[in-house]
Short mmCIF file of C-alpha atoms in Angstrom, two decimals:
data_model
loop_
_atom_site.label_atom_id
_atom_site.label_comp_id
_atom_site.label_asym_id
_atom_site.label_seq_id
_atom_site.Cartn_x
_atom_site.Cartn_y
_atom_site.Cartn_z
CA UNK A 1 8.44 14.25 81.38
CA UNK A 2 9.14 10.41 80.79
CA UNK A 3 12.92 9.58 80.06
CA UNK A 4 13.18 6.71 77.67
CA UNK A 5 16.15 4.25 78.35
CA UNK A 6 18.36 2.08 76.10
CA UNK A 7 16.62 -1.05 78.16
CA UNK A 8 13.64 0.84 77.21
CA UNK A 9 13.74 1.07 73.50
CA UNK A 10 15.35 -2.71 73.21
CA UNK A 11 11.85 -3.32 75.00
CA UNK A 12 9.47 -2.03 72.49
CA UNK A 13 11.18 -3.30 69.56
CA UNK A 14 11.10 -6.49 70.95
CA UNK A 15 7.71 -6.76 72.11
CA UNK A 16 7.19 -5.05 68.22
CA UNK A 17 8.96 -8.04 66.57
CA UNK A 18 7.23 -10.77 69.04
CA UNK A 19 3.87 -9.14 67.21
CA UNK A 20 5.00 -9.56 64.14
CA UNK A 21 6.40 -13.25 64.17
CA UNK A 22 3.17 -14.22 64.40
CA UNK A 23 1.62 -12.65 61.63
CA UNK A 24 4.41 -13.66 59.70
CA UNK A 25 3.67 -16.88 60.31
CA UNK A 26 -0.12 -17.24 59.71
CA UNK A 27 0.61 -15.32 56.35
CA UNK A 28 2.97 -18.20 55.40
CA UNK A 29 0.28 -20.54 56.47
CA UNK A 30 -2.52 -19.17 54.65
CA UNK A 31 -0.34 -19.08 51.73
CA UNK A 32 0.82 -22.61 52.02
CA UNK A 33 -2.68 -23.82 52.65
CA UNK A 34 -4.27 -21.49 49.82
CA UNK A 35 -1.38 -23.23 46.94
CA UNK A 36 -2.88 -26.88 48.15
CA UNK A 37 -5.58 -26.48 47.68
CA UNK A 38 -5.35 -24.72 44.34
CA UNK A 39 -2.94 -27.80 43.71
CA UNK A 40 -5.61 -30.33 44.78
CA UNK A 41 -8.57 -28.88 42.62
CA UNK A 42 -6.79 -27.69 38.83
CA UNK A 43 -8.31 -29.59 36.68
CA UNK A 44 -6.24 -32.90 35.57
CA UNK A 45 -8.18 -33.98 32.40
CA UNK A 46 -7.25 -32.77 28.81
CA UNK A 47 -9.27 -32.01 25.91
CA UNK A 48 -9.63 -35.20 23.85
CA UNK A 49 -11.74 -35.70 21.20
CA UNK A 50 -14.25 -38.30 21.48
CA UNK A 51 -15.17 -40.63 18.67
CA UNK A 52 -19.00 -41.37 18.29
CA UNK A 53 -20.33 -45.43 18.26
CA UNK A 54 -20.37 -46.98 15.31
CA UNK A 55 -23.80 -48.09 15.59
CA UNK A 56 -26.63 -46.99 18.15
CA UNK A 57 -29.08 -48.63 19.38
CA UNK A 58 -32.82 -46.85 19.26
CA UNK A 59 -36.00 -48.46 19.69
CA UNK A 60 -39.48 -47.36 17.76
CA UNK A 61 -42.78 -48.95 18.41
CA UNK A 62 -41.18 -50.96 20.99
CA UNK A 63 -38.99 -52.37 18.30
CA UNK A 64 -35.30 -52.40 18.69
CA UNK A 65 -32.90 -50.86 15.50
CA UNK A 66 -29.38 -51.06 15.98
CA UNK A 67 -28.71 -47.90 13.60
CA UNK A 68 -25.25 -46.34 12.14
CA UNK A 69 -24.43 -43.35 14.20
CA UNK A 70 -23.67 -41.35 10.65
CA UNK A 71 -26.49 -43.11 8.82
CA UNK A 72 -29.32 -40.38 11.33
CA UNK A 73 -30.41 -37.45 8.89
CA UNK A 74 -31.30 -34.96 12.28
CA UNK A 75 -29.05 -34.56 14.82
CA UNK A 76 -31.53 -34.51 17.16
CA UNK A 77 -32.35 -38.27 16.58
CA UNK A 78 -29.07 -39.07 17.32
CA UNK A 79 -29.09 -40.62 20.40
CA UNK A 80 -30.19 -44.07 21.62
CA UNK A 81 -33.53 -45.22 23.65
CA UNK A 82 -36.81 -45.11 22.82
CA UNK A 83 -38.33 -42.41 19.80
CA UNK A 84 -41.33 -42.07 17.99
CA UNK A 85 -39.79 -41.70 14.49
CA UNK A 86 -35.74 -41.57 13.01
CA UNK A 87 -34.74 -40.82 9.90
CA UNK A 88 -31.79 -42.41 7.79
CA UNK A 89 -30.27 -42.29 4.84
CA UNK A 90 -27.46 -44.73 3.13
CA UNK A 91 -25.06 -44.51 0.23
CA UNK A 92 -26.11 -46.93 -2.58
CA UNK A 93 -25.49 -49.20 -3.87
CA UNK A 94 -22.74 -49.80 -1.22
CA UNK A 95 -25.82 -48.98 1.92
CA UNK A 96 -22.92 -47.49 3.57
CA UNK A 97 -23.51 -44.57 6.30
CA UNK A 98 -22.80 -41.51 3.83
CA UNK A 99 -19.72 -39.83 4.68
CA UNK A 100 -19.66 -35.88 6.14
CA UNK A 101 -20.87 -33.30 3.50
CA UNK A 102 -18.03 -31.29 1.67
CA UNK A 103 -18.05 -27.83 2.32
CA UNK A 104 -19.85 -25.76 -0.31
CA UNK A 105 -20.16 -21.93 -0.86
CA UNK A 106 -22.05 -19.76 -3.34
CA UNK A 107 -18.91 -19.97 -5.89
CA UNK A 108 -18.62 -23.63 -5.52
CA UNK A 109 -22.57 -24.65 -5.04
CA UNK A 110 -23.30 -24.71 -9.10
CA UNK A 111 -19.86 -26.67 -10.16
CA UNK A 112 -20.63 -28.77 -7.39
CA UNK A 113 -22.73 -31.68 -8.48
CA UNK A 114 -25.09 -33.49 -6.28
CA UNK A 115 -25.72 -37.39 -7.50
CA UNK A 116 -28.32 -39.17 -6.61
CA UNK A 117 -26.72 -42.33 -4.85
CA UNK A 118 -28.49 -42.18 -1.46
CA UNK A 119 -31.84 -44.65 -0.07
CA UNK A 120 -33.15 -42.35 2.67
CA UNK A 121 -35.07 -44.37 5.16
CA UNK A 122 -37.99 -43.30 7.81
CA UNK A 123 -38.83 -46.05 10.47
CA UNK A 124 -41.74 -44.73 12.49
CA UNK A 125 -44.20 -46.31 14.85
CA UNK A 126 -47.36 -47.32 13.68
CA UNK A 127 -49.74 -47.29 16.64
CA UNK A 128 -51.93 -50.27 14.95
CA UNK A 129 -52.33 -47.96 11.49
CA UNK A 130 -53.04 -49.98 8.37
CA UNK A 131 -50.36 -52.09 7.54
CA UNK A 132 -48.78 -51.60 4.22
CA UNK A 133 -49.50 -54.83 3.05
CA UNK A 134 -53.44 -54.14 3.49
CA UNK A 135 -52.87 -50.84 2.07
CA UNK A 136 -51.35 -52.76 -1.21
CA UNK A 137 -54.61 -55.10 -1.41
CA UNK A 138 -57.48 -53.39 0.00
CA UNK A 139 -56.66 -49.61 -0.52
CA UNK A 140 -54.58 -49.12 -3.77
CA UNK A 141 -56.85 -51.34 -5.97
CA UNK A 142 -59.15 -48.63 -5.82
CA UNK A 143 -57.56 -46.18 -7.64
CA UNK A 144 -55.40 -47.68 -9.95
CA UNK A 145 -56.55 -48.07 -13.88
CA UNK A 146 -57.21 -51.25 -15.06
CA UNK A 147 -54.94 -51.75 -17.31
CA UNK A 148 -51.33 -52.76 -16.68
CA UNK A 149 -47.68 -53.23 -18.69
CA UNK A 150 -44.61 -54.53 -17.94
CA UNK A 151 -42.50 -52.26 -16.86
CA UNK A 152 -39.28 -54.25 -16.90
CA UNK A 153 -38.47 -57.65 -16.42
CA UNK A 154 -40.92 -59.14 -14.46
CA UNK A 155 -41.84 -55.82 -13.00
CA UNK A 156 -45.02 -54.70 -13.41
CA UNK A 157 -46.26 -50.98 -13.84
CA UNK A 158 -49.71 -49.73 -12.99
CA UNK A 159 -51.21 -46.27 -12.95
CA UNK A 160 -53.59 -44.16 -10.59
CA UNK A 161 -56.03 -43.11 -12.10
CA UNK A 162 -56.79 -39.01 -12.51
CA UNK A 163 -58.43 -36.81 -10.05
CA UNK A 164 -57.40 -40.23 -7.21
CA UNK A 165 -55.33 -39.46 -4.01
CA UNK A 166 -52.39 -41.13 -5.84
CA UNK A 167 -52.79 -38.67 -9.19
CA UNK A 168 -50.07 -38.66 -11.05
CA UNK A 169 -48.04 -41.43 -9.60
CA UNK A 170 -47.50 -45.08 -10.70
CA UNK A 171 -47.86 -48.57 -8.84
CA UNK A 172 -44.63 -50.88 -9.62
CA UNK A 173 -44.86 -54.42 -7.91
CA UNK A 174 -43.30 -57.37 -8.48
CA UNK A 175 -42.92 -61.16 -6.77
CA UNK A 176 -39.39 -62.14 -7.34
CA UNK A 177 -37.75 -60.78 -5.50
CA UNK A 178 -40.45 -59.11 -3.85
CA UNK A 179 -41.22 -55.71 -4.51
CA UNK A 180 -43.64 -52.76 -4.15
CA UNK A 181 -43.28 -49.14 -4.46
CA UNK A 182 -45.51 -46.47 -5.21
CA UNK A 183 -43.58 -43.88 -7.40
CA UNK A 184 -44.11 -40.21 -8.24
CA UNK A 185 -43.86 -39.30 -12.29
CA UNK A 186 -40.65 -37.13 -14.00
CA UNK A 187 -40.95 -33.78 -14.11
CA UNK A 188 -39.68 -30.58 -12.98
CA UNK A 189 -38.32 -32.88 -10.40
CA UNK A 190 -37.39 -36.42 -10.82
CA UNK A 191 -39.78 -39.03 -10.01
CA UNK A 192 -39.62 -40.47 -6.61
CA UNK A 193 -40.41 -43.92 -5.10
CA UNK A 194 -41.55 -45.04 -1.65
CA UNK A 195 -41.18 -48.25 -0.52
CA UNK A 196 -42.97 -49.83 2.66
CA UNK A 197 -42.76 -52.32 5.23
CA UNK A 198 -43.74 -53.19 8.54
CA UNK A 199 -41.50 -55.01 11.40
CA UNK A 200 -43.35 -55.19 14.30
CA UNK A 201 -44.22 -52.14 16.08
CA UNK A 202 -42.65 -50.02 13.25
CA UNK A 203 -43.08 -48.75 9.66
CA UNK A 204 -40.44 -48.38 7.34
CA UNK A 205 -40.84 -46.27 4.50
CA UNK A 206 -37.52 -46.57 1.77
CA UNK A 207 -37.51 -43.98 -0.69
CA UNK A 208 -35.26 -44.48 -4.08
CA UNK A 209 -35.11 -42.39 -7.76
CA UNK A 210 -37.55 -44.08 -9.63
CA UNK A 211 -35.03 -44.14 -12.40
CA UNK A 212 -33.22 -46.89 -10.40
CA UNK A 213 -36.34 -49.06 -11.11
CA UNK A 214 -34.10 -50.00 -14.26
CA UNK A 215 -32.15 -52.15 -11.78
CA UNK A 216 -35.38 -52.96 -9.63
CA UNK A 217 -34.14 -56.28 -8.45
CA UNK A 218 -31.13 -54.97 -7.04
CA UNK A 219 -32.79 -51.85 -5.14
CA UNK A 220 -35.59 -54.28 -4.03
CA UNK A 221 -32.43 -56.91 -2.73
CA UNK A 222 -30.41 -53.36 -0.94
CA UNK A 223 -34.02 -53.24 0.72
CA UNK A 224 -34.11 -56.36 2.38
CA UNK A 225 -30.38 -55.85 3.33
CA UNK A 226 -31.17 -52.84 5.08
CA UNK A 227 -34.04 -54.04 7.13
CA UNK A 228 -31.88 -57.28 8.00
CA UNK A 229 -28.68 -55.01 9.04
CA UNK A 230 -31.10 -52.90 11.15
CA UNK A 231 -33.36 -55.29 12.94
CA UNK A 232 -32.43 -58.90 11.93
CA UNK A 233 -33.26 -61.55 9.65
CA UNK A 234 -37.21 -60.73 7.83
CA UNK A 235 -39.55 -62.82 9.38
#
């Protein structure tokens, strides 16, 4: 049988706490080592909120719009570079992007009004269709009755004739300023006009009530504004 000495015992805790300094130690290092590096890679940044452009920049039929960033109808569309069609739509008669739609619910929906104050606005590529000015000469002629009245002044008002593509709509034109639009009649729905023009490799297409034909010269001038603001002077 083994007698264990004083000496003895003061040499096994000893050679117990020379084990344990170690371990100790690479703990406190892991540790350390573990909090910089959770230090060095927390996130910095804070939530902001980003404001969109004003205006964006899109280009259709290889034609470049600069648009209003709350003027696009489909959120989709709302990004710049190159698309096949966007759709728009502006606050008249101030052509104004419109401003974010109030909140309605079932309760609220019927005392809720909805005016008509907006020109919505389609500018689509072409791909060498016939131009609306050819349409206006060469296409329309054919269906329109012979007869036609002034609709306003110097606005002139022409009808399609029945059982024609264009049934039931009217052809307004007029030279000063310029105007053409091709308008739908009143009934369970109001009458709607569309407007077109061509700039380049796009078409636009402007539709309006057709009750604002009553002020045709200034819808015909918020036109010409719009295409100008959009692309540039009309060449």
């Amino acid at each position: 049988m083994t007698l264990l000495t004083p000496a003895h015992h003061l040499r096994r805790r000893s050679s117990r706490r020379s084990h344990r300094v170690p371990i100790l130690l690479a703990g406190v290092v892991t540790t350390l080592s573990i909090a910089a590096i959770i230090y060095l890679l927390w996130p910095t940044w804070r939530s902001e909120v980003t404001s969109l452009p004003d205006r964006t920049p899109v280009s259709v039929g290889a034609t470049l719009f600069n648009v209003p960033t709350m003027a696009f109808r489909v959120k989709m569309q709302k990004h710049s570079g190159p698309q096949e069609r966007v759709d728009l739509n502006f606050q008249y008669p101030s052509l104004a992007p419109p401003e974010r739609p109030k909140h309605v619910n079932a309760e609220t929906i019927e005392q809720t009004g909805q005016p008509i104050d907006r020109i919505f606005l389609s500018i689509a590529a072409h791909h060498d269709a016939l131009a609306p000015e050819l349409r206006l000469r060469t296409i329309y002629p054919r269906y329109l009755m012979p007869e036609a009245s002034a609709a306003s002044d110097g606005l002139t008002q022409q009808a399609f004739r029945d059982g024609s593509p264009y049934a039931n709509e009217d052809l307004f034109s007029a030279s000063a300023p310029e105007l053409s639009a091709r308008c739908t009649r009143d009934g369970a729905t109001p009458g709607m006009c569309l407007s077109e023009r061509r700039i380049d490799g796009a078409d636009l297409t402007f539709r309006f009530p057709r009750q604002w034909l009553a002020q045709w010269r200034e819808v015909a001038g918020a036109i010409d504004q719009l295409a100008k603001q959009l692309h540039g002077p009309r060449s």
